[in-house]
GROMACS .gro file of N, CA and C in nm:
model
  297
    1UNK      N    1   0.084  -0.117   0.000
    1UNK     CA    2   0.000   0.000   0.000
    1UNK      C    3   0.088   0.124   0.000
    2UNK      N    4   0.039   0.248  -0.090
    2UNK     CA    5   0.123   0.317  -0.090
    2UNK      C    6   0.077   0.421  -0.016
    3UNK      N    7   0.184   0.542   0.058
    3UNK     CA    8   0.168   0.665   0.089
    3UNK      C    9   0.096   0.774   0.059
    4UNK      N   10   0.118   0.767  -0.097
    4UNK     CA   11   0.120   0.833  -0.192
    4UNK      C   12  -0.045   0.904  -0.134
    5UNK      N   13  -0.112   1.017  -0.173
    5UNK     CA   14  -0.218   1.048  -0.174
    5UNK      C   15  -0.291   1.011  -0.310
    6UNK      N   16  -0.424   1.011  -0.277
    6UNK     CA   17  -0.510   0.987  -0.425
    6UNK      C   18  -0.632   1.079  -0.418
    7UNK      N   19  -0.662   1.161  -0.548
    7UNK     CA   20  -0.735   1.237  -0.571
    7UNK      C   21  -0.891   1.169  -0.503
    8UNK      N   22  -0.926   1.067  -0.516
    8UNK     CA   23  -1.032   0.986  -0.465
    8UNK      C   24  -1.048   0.993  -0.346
    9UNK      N   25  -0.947   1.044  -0.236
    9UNK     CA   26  -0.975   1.051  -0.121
    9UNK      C   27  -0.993   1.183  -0.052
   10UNK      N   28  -1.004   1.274  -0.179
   10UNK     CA   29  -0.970   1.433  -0.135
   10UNK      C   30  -1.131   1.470  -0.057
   11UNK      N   31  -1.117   1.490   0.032
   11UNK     CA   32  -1.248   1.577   0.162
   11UNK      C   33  -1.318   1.640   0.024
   12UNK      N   34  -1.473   1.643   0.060
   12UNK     CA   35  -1.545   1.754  -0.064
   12UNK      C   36  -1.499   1.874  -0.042
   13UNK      N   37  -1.476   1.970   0.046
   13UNK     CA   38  -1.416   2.074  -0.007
   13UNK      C   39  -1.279   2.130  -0.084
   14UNK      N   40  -1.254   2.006  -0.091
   14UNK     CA   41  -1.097   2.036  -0.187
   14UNK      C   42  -1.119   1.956  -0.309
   15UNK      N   43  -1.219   1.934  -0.371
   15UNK     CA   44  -1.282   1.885  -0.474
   15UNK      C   45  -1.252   1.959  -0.605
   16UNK      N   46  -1.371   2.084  -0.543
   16UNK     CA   47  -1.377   2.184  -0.669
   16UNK      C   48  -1.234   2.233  -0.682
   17UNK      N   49  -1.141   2.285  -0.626
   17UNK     CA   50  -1.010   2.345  -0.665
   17UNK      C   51  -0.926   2.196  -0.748
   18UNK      N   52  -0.948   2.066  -0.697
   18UNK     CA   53  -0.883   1.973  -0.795
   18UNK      C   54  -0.925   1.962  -0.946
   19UNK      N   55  -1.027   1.999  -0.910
   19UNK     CA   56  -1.140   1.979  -1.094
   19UNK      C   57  -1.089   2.051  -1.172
   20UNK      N   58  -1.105   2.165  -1.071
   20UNK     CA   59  -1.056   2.329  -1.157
   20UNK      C   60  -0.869   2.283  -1.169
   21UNK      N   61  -0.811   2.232  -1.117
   21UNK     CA   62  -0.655   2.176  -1.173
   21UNK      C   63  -0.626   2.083  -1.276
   22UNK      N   64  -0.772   1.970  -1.303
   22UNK     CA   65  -0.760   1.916  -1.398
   22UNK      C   66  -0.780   1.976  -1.511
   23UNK      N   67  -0.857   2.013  -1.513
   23UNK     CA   68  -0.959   2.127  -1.640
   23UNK      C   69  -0.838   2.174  -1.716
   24UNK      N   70  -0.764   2.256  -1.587
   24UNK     CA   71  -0.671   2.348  -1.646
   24UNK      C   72  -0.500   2.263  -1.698
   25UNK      N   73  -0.518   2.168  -1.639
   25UNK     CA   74  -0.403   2.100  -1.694
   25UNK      C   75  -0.420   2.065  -1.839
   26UNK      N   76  -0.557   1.972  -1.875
   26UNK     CA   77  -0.649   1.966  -2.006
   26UNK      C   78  -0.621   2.061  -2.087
   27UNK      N   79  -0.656   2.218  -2.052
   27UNK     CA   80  -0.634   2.337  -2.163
   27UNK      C   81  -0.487   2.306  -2.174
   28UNK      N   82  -0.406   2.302  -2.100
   28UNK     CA   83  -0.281   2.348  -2.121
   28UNK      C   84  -0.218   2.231  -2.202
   29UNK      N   85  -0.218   2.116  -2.150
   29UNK     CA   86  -0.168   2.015  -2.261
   29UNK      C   87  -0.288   1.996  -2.429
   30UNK      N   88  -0.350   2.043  -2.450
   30UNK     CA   89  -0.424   2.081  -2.610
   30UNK      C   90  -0.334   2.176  -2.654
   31UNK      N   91  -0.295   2.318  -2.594
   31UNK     CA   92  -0.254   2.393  -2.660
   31UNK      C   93  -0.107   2.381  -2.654
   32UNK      N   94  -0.042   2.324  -2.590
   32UNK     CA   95   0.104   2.261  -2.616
   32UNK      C   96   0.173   2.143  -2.740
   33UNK      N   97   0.031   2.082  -2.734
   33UNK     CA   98   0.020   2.001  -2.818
   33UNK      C   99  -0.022   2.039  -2.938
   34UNK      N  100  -0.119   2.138  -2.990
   34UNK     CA  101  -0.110   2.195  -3.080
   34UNK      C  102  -0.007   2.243  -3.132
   35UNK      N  103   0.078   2.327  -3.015
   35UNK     CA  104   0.254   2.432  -3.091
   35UNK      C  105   0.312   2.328  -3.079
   36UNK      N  106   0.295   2.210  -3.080
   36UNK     CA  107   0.415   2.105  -3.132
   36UNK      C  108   0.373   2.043  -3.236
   37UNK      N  109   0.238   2.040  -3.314
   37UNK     CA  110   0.235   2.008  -3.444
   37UNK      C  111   0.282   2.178  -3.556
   38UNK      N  112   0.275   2.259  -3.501
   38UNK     CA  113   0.275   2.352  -3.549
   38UNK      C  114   0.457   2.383  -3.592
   39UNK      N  115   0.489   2.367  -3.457
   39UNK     CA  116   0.638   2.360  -3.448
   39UNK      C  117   0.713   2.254  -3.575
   40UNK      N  118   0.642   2.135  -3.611
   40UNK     CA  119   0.637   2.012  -3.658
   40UNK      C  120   0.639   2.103  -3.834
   41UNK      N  121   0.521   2.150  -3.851
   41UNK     CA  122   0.500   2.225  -3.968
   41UNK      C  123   0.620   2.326  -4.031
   42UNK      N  124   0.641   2.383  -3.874
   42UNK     CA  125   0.752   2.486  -3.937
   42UNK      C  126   0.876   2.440  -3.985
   43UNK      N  127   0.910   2.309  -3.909
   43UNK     CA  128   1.023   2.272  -3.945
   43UNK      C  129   1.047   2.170  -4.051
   44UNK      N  130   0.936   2.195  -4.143
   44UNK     CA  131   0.930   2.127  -4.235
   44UNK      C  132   0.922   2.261  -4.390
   45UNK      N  133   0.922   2.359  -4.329
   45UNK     CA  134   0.908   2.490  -4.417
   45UNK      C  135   0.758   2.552  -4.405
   46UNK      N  136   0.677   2.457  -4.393
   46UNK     CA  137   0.558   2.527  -4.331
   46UNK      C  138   0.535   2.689  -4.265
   47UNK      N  139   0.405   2.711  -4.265
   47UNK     CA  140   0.325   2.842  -4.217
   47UNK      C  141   0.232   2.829  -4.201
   48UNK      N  142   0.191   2.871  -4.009
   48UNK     CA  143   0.013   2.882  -4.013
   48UNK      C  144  -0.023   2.919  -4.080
   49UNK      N  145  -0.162   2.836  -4.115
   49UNK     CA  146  -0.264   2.885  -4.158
   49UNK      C  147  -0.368   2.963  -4.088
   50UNK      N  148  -0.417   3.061  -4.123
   50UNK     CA  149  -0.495   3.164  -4.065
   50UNK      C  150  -0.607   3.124  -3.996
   51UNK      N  151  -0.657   2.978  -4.010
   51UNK     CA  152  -0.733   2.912  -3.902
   51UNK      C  153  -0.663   2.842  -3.839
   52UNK      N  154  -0.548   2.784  -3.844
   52UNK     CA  155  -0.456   2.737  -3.705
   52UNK      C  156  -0.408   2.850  -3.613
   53UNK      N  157  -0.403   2.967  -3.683
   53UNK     CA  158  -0.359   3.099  -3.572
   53UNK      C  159  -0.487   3.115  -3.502
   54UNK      N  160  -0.609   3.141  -3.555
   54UNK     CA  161  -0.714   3.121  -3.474
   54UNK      C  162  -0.742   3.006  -3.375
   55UNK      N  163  -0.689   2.872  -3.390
   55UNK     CA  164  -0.744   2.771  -3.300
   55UNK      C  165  -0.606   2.790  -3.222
   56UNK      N  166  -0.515   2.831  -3.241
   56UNK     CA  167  -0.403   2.822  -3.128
   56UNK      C  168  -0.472   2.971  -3.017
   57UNK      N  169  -0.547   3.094  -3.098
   57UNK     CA  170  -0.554   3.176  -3.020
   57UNK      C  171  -0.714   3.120  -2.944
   58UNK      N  172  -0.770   3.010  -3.017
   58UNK     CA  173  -0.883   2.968  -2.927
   58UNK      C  174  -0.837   2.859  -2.771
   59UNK      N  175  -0.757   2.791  -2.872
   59UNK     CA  176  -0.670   2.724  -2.716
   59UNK      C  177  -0.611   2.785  -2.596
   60UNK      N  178  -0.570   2.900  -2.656
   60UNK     CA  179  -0.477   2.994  -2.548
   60UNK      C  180  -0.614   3.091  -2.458
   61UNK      N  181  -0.719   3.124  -2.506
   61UNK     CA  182  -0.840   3.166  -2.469
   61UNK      C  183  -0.883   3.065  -2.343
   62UNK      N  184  -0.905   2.970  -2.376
   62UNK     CA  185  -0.946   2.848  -2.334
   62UNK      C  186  -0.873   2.810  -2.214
   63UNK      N  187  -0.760   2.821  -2.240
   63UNK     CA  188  -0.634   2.779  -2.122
   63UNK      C  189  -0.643   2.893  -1.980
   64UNK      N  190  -0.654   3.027  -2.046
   64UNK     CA  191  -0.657   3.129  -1.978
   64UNK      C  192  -0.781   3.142  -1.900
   65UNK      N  193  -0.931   3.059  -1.945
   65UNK     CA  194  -1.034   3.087  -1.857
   65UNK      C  195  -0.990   2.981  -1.720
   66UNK      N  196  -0.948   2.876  -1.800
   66UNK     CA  197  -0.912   2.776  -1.722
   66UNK      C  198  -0.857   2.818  -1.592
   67UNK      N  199  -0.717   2.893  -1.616
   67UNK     CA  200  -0.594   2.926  -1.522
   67UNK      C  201  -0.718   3.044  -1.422
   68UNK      N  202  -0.810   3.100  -1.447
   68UNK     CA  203  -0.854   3.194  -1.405
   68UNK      C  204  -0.951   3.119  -1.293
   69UNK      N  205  -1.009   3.015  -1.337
   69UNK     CA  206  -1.086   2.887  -1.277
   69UNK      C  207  -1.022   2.875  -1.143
   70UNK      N  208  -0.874   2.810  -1.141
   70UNK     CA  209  -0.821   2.728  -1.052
   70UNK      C  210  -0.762   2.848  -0.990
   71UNK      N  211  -0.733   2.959  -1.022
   71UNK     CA  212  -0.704   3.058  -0.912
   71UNK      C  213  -0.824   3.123  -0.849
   72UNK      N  214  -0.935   3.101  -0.889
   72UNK     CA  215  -1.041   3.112  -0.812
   72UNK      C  216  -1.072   3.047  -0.724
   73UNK      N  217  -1.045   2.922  -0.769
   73UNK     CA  218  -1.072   2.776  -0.690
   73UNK      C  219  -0.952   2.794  -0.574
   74UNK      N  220  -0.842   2.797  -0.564
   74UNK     CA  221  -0.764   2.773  -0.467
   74UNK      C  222  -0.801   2.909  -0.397
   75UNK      N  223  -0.794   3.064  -0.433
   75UNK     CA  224  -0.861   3.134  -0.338
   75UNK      C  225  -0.919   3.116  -0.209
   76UNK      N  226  -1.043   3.027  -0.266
   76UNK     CA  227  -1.170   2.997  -0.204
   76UNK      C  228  -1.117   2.885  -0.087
   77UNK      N  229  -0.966   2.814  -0.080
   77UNK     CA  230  -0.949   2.744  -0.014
   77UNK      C  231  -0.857   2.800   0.105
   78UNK      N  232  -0.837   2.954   0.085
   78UNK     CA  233  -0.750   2.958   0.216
   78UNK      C  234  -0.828   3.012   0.326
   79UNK      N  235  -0.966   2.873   0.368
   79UNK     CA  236  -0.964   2.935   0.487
   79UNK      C  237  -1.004   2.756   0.546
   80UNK      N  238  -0.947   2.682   0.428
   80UNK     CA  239  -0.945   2.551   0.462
   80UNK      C  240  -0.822   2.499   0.550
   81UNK      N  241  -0.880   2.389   0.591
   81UNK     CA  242  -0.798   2.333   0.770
   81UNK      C  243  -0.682   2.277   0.657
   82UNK      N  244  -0.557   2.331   0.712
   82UNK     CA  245  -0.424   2.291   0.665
   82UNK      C  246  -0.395   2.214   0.602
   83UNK      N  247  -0.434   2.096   0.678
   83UNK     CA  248  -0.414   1.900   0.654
   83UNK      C  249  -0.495   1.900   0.510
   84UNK      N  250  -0.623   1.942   0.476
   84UNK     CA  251  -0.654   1.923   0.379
   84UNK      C  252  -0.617   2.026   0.264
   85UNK      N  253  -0.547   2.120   0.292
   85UNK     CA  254  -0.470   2.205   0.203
   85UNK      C  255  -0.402   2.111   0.124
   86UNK      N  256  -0.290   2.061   0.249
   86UNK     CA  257  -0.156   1.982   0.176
   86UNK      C  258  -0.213   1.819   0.091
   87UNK      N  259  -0.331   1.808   0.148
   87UNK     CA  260  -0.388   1.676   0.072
   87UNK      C  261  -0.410   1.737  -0.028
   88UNK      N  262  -0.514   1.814  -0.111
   88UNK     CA  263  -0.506   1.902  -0.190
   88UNK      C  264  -0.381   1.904  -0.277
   89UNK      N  265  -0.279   1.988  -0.237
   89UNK     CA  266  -0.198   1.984  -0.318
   89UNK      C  267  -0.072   1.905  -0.361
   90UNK      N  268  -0.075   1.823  -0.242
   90UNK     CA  269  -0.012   1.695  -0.266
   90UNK      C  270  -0.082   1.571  -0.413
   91UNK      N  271  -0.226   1.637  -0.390
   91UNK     CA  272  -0.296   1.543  -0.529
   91UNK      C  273  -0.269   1.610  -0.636
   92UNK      N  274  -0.218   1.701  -0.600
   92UNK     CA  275  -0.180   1.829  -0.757
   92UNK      C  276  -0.030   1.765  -0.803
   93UNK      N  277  -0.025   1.695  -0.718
   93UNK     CA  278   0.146   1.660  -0.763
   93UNK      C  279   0.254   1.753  -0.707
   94UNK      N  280   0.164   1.820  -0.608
   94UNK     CA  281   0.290   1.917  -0.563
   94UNK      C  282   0.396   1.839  -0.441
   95UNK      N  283   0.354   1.706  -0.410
   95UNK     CA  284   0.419   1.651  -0.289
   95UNK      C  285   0.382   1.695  -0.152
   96UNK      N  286   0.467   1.675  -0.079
   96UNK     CA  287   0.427   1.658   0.087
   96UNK      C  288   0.501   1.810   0.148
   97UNK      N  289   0.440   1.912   0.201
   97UNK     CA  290   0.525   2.047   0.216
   97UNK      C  291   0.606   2.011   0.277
   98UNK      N  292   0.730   2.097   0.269
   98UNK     CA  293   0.849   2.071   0.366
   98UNK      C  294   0.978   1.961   0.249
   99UNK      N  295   0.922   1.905   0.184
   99UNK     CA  296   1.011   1.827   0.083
   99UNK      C  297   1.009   1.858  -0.035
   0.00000   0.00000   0.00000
């Protein structure tokens, strides 16, 4: 059995700020993944096309409501009891504070 924390065991109030971390991880790996086919294009002699500049600026839109999400979401958590802070962000992958 491991140490490790699991999102499955997170208290409901540290729920919504995990959702809002997935969400936003989601935007962010689409639009990374997009500038690496893009990147892919260029280095082949390629040039956006004027609807890939639009869906990269729809991804980056997208990413940004996101990031706006989870800083809302964690806000809303500093008036949560410690222990479930660090569970929280220990499920974020941030580890155990202090290490």
């Amino acid at each position: 059995m491991s140490d490790d924390p699991s999102p499955d065991d997170l208290p409901p109030e540290a729920r919504p700020a995990y959702e809002a971390y997935l969400a936003m991880s989601e935007t962010k790996q689409a639009y990374f993944s997009f500038m690496v086919e893009l990147d892919e294009k260029y280095k082949q002699g390629g040039e956006a096309t004027i609807a890939e500049n639009l869906k990269l600026e729809q991804l980056l839109d997208a990413h940004d409501e996101q990031v706006k999400a989870f800083n809302k979401a964690m806000a809303d958590c500093k008036n949560m009891d410690a222990a479930v802070r660090n569970q929280l962000i220990a499920a974020m992958g941030g580890g155990k504070p202090g290490q």
